[in-house]
Coordinates of C-alpha atoms in Angstrom, one line a residue:
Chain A
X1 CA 70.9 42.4 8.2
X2 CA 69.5 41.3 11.6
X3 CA 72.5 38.9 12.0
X4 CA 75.6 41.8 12.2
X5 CA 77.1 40.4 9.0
X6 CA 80.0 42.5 8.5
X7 CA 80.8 42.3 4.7
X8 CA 78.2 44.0 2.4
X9 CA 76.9 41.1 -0.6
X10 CA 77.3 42.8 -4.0
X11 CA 74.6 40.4 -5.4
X12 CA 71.9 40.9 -2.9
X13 CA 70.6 44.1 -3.8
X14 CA 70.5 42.7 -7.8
X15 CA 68.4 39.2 -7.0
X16 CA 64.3 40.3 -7.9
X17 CA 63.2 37.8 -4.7
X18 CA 64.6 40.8 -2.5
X19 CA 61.9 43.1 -4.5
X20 CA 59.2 40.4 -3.7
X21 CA 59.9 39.9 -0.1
X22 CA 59.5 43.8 0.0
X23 CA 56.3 44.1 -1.3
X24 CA 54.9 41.1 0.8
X25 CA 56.3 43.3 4.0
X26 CA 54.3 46.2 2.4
X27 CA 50.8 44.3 2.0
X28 CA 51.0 42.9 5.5
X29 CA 51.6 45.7 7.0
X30 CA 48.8 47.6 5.5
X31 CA 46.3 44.2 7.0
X32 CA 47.9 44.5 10.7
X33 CA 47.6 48.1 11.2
X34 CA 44.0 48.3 10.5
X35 CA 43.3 45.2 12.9
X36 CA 45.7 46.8 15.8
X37 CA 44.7 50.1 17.1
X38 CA 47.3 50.6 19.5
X39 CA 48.4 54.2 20.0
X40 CA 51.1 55.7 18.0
X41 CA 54.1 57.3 19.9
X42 CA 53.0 60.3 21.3
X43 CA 52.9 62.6 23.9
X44 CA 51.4 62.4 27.5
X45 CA 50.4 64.6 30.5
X46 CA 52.8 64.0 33.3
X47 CA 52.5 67.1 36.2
X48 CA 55.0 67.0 38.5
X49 CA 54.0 68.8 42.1
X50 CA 56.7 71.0 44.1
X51 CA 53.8 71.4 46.3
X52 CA 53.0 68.2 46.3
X53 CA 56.1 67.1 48.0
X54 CA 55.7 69.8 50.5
X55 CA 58.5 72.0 49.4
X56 CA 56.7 75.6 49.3
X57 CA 58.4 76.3 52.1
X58 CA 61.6 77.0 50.2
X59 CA 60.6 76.9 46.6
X60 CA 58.8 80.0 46.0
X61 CA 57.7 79.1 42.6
X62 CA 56.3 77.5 40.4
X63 CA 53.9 75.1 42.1
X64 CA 55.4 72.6 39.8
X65 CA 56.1 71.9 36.1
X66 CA 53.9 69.8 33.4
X67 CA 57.0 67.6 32.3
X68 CA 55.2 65.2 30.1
X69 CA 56.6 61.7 29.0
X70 CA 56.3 60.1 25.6
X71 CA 54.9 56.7 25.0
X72 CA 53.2 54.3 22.0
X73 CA 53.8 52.2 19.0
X74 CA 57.0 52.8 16.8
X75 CA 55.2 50.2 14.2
X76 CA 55.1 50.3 10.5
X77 CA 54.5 52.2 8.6
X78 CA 55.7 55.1 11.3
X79 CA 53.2 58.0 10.7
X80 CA 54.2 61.5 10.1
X81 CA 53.6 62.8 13.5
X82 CA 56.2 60.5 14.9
X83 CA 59.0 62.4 14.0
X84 CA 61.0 59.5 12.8
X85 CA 64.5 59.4 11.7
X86 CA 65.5 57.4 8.4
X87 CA 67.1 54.5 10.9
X88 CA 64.1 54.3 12.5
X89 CA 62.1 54.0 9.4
X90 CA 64.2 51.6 8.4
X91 CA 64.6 50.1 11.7
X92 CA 60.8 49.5 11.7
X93 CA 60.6 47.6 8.6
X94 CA 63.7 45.1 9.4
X95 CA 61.4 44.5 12.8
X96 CA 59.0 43.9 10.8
X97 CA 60.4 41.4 8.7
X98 CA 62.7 39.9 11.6
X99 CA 60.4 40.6 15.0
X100 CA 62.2 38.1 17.1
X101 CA 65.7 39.9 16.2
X102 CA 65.1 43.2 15.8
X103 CA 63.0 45.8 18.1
X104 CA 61.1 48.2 17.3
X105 CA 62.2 51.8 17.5
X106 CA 61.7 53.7 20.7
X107 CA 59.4 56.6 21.4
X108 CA 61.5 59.1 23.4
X109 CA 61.3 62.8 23.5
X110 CA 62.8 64.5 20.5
X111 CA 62.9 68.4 21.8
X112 CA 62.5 69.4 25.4
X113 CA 63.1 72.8 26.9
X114 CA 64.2 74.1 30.3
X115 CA 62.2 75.3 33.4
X116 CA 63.4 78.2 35.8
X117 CA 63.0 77.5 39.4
X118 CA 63.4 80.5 42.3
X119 CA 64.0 79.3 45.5
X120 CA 65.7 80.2 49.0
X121 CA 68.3 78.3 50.4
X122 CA 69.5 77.9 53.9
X123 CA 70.4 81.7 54.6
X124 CA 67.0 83.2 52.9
X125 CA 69.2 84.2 49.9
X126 CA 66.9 84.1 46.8
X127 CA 68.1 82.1 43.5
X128 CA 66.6 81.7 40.3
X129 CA 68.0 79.0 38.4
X130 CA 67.5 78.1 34.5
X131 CA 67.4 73.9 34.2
X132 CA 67.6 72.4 30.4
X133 CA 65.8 69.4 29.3
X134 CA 63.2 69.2 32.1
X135 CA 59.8 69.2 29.9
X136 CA 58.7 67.8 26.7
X137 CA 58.1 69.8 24.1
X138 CA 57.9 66.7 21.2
X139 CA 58.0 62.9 20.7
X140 CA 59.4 60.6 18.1
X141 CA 60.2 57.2 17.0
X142 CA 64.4 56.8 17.1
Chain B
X1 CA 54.4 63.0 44.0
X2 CA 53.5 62.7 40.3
X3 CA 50.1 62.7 39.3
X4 CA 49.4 61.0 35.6
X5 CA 47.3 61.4 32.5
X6 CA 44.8 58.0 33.3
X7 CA 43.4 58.4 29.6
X8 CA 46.2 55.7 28.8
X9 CA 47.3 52.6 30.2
X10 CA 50.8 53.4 32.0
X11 CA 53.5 51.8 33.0
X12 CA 53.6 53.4 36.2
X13 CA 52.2 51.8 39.1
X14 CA 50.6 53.8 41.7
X15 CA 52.1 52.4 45.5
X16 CA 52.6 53.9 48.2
X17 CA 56.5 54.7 48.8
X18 CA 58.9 53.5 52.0
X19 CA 60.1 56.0 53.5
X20 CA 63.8 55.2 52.3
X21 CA 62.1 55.4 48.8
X22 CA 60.5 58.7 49.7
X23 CA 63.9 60.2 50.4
X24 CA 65.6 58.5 47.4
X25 CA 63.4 60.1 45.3
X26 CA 63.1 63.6 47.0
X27 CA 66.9 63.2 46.8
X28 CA 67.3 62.8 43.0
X29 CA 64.7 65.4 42.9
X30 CA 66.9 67.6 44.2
X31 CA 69.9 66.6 42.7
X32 CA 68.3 67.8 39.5
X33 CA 68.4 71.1 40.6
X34 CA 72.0 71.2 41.7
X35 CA 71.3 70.7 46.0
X36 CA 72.9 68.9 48.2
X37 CA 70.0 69.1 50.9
X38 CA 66.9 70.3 51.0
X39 CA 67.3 74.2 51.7
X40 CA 65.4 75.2 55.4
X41 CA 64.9 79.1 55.0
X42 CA 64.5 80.8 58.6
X43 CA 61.2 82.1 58.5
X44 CA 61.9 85.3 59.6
X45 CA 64.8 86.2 57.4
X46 CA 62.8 85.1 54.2
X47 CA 62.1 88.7 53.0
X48 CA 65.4 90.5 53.5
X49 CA 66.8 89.1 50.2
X50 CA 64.4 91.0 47.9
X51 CA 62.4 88.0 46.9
X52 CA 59.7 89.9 45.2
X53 CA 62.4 91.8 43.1
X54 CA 63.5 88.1 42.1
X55 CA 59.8 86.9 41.5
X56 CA 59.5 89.5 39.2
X57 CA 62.9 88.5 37.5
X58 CA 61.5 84.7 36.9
X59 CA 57.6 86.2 35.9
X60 CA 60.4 87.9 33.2
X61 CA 62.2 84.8 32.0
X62 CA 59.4 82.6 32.8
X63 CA 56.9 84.0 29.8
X64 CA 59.7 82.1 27.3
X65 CA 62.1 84.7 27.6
X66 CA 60.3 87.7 25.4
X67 CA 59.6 90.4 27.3
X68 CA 55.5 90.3 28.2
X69 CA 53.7 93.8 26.4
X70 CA 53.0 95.3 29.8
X71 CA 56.5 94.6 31.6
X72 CA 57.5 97.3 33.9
X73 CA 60.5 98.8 32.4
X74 CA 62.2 101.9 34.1
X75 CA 65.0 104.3 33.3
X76 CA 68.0 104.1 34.3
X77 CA 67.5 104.8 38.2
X78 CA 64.1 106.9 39.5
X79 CA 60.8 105.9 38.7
X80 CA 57.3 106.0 40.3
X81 CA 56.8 102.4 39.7
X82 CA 57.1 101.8 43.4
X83 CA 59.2 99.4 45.2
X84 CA 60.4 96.5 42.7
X85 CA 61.4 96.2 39.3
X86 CA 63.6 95.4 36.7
X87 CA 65.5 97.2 34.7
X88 CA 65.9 96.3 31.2
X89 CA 69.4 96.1 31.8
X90 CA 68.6 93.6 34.0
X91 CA 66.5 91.7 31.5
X92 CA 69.9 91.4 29.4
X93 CA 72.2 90.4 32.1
X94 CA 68.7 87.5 32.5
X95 CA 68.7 86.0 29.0
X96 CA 72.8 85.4 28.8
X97 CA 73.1 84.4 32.6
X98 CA 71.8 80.6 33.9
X99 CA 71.5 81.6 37.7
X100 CA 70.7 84.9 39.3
X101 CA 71.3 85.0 43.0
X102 CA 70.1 88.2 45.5
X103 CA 71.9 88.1 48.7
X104 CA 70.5 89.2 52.3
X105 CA 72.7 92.1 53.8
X106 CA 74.2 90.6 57.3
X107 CA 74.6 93.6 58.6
X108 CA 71.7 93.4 61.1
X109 CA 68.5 95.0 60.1
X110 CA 68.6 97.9 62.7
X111 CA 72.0 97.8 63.8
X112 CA 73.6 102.0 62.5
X113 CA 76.6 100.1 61.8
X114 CA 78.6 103.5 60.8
X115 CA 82.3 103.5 60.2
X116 CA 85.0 106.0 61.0
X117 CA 83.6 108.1 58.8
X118 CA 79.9 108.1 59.4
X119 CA 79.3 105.7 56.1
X120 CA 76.9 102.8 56.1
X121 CA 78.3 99.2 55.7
X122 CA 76.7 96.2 54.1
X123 CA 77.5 93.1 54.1
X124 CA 76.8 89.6 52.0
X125 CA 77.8 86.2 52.2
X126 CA 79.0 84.8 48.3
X127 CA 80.4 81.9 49.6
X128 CA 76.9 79.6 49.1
X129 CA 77.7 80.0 45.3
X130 CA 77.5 76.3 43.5
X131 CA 81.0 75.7 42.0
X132 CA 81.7 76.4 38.3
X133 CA 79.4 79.5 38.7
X134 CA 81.0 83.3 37.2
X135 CA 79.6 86.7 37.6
X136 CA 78.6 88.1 34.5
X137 CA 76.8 91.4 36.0
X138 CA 76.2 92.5 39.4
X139 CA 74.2 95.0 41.3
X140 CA 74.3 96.8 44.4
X141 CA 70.5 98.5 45.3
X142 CA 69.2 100.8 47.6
X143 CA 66.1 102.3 47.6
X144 CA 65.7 106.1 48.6
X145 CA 62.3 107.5 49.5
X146 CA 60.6 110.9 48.8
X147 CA 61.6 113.1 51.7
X148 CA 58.9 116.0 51.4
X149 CA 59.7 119.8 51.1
X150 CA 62.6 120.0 53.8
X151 CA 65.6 119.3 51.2
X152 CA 63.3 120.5 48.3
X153 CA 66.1 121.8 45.6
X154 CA 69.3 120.0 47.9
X155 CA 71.2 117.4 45.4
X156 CA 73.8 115.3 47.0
X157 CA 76.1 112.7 46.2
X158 CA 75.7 108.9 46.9
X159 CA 78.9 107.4 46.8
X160 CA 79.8 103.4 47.3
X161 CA 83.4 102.1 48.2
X162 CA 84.4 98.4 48.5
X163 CA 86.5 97.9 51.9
X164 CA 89.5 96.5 51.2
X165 CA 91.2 96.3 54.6
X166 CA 89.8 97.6 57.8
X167 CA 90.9 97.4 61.6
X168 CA 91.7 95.8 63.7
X169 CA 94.4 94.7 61.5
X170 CA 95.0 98.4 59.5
X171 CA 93.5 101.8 58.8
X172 CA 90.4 101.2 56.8
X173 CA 91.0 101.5 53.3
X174 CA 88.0 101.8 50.9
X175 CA 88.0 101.8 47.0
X176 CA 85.2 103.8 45.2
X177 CA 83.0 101.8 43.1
X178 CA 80.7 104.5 41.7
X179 CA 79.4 107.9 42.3
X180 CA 76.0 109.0 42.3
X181 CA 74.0 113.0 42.1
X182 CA 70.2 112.2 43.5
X183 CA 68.0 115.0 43.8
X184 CA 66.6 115.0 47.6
X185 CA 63.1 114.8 46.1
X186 CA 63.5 112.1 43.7
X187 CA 62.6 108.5 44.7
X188 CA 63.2 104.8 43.4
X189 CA 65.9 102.3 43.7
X190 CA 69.9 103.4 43.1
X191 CA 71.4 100.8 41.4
X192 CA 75.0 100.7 41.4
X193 CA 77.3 98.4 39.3
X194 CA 79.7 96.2 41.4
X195 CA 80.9 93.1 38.6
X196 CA 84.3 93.7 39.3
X197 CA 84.1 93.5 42.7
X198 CA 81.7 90.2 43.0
X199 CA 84.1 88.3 40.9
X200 CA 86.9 89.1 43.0
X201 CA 84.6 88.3 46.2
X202 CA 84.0 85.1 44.6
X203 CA 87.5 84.0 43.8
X204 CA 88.5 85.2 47.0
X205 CA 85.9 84.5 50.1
X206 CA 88.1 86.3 52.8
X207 CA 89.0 89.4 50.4
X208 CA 84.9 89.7 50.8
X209 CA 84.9 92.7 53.5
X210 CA 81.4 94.2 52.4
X211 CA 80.4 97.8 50.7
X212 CA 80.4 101.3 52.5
X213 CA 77.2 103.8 51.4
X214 CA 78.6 107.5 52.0
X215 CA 76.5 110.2 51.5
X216 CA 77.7 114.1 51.2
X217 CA 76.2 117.3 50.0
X218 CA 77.4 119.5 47.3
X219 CA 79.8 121.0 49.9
X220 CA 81.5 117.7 50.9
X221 CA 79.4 117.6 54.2
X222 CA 78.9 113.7 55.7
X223 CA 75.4 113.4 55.8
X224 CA 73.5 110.5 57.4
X225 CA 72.1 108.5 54.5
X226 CA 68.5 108.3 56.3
X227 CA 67.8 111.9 56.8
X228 CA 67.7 112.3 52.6
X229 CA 65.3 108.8 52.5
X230 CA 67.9 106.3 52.0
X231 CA 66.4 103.2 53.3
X232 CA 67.5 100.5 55.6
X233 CA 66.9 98.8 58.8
X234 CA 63.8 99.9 59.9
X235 CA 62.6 100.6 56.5
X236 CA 60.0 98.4 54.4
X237 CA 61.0 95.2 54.2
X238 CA 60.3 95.1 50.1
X239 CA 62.9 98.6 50.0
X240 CA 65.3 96.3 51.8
X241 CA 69.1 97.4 50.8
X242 CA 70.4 93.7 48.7
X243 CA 73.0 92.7 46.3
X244 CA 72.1 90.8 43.0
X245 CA 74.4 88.9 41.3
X246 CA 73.7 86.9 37.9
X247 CA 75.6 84.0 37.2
X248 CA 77.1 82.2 33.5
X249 CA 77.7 78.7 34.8
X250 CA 79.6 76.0 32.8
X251 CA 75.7 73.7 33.6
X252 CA 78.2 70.8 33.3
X253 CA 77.3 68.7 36.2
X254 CA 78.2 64.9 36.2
X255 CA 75.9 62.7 38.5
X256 CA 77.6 60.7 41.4
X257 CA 77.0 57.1 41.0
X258 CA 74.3 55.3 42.7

């Protein structure tokens, strides 16, 4: 529930208006995504420039690094290539029914892999360095 | 700067930065990579670290770690591949380790710094290493040249000692590290295993008293190293004498608040 009630109610699940409510969710759902044609979560080019920043001096490479970012519409129904988890499955359709309440999940980076970056520092030693989670490899709805 | 895909509406706005900005960001920038400050190389010492040896390491790691089709492979020490490469030793120290650090030899360029007994010294500095790093494998290299007809079928031995005390305050006193046979005519780089000795460098800064190349023939007879094509000082500058060190670091790093 959208209102943190702690206690679980054995009836609700039994009473058929639940089952109703459901299927109303379903059939407005299917109208609203035709009429709204905002992108699905995704993801988009991002380049970020060593060079740029006037660094060659001391970073011998790369030039820089495509690191991506994610962004778009966690909406119902979430499509396969969001990569959604069950809560944010079920996440959606509660925002769905309860907009106001509850948001909708977020579109974040679910893998992203490392960079290596050889550079000098102050005494002209050379170092090559491994750094995790610098680039997107894949978004999803969470 | 960060340039964006305009295909889609973004949230970021495109201004032009204040200076104090400009540093902010340059700042977190580089506190992604684990510095302090931005490094400023002297322009003239920028080659005596082997940087092309170390381009070719991150060409290795940077084609997502499997070893490209035409990679230039050697064995074990001589090779006509010319002055840089990596071994495929080296490629397995590369995928465990997360840094790899070569080190410039402060012993000046073209300064015969012989000891007592006519051996070369080199020296390195490990004490730039960021915290929480350890040595998992590291190399001492020296590259010997082809020397022509005059020691034709001469072998000799290439020996390296780490110097564990030295004057003023005692009699120098050296501790092999490893033994070498090169053939006079033979040429490529001499690589020579010196872990142990790095990680004790590292724990201890001022136990850090540098390496000592001797080089004898078959009779015991000092020889200078550069009459068999051992190079140094005036040498190349890609053929460069330098220490490599590769590095299994904890990559735990907590960020100060802002």
């Amino acid at each position: 529930s959208a209102h943190g009630h702690k206690g679980r109610n054995p009836n609700r699940s039994k009473n058929p208006k639940n089952a109703q409510d459901a299927l109303k969710v379903a059939e407005a759902a299917a109208e609203t995504l035709s009429t709204d044609p905002k992108q699905g979560c995704k993801k988009h080019e991002l380049y970020v420039s060593f060079r740029d920043l006037g660094w060659q001096d001391w970073i011998i490479a790369p030039e820089g690094y495509a690191a991506y970012y994610c962004q778009g519409e966690c909406a119902f129904p979430l499509n396969s290539y969001m990569n959604a988890t069950n809560h944010a499955i079920v996440q959606t359709l509660v925002h769905f029914i309860n907009p106001e309440t509850v948001p909708k999940p977020c579109c974040a980076p679910t893998q992203l892999h490392g960079i290596s970056v050889l550079y000098f520092d102050d005494s002209s030693n050379v170092i090559l360095k491994k750094y995790r989670n610098m680039v997107v490899r894949a978004c999803g709805c969470h | 700067n960060i340039t964006l895909d305009n295909e889609v509406h973004s949230s970021f706005i495109q201004r032009r930065l204040r200076s104090q900005e400009r540093r902010e960001m340059q700042r977190e920038i580089l506190s992604i990579l684990g510095l302090p400050h931005r490094p400023r190389p002297h322009i003239y010492t920028k080659q005596n670290a082997a940087p092309m040896f170390m381009l070719d390491l991150y060409n290795a790691i940077s084609t997502d770690g499997q070893q490209p089709a035409g990679f230039s492979y050697y064995k074990p020490v001589f090779t006509t591949q010319g002055p840089r490469m990596v071994t495929q030793q080296n490629s397995i120290f590369l995928n465990d380790a997360n840094m790899v650090m070569s080190f410039v030899n402060l012993v000046e360029l073209d300064q015969d710094v012989l000891s007592s007994r006519h051996n070369r010294e080199f020296r390195f500095d490990l004490s730039r290493i960021p915290e929480g790093e350890a040595v998992s494998a590291a190399e001492f290299r020296i590259y010997k040249d082809y020397i022509g007809e005059h020691y034709e079928n001469e072998t000799f031995h290439v020996s390296v000692y780490q110097v564990l005390q030295e004057p003023p305050d005692s009699e120098e006193d050296l501790f092999l590290l490893d033994t070498r046979v090169v053939w006079a005519i033979e040429e490529g780089w001499l690589v020579f295993d010196i872990t142990a000795t790095s990680n004790q460098w590292v724990v201890n800064l001022d136990q850090n008293l540098g390496l000592q190349l001797a080089l004898e023939s078959m009779d015991g007879q000092s020889v200078n190293p550069r009459l068999v094509g051992l190079v140094w000082g005036r040498g190349p500058r890609d053929k460069q004498p330098f220490m490599v060190a590769f590095f299994k670091g904890t990559e735990v790093r907590l960020r100060s608040v802002r």
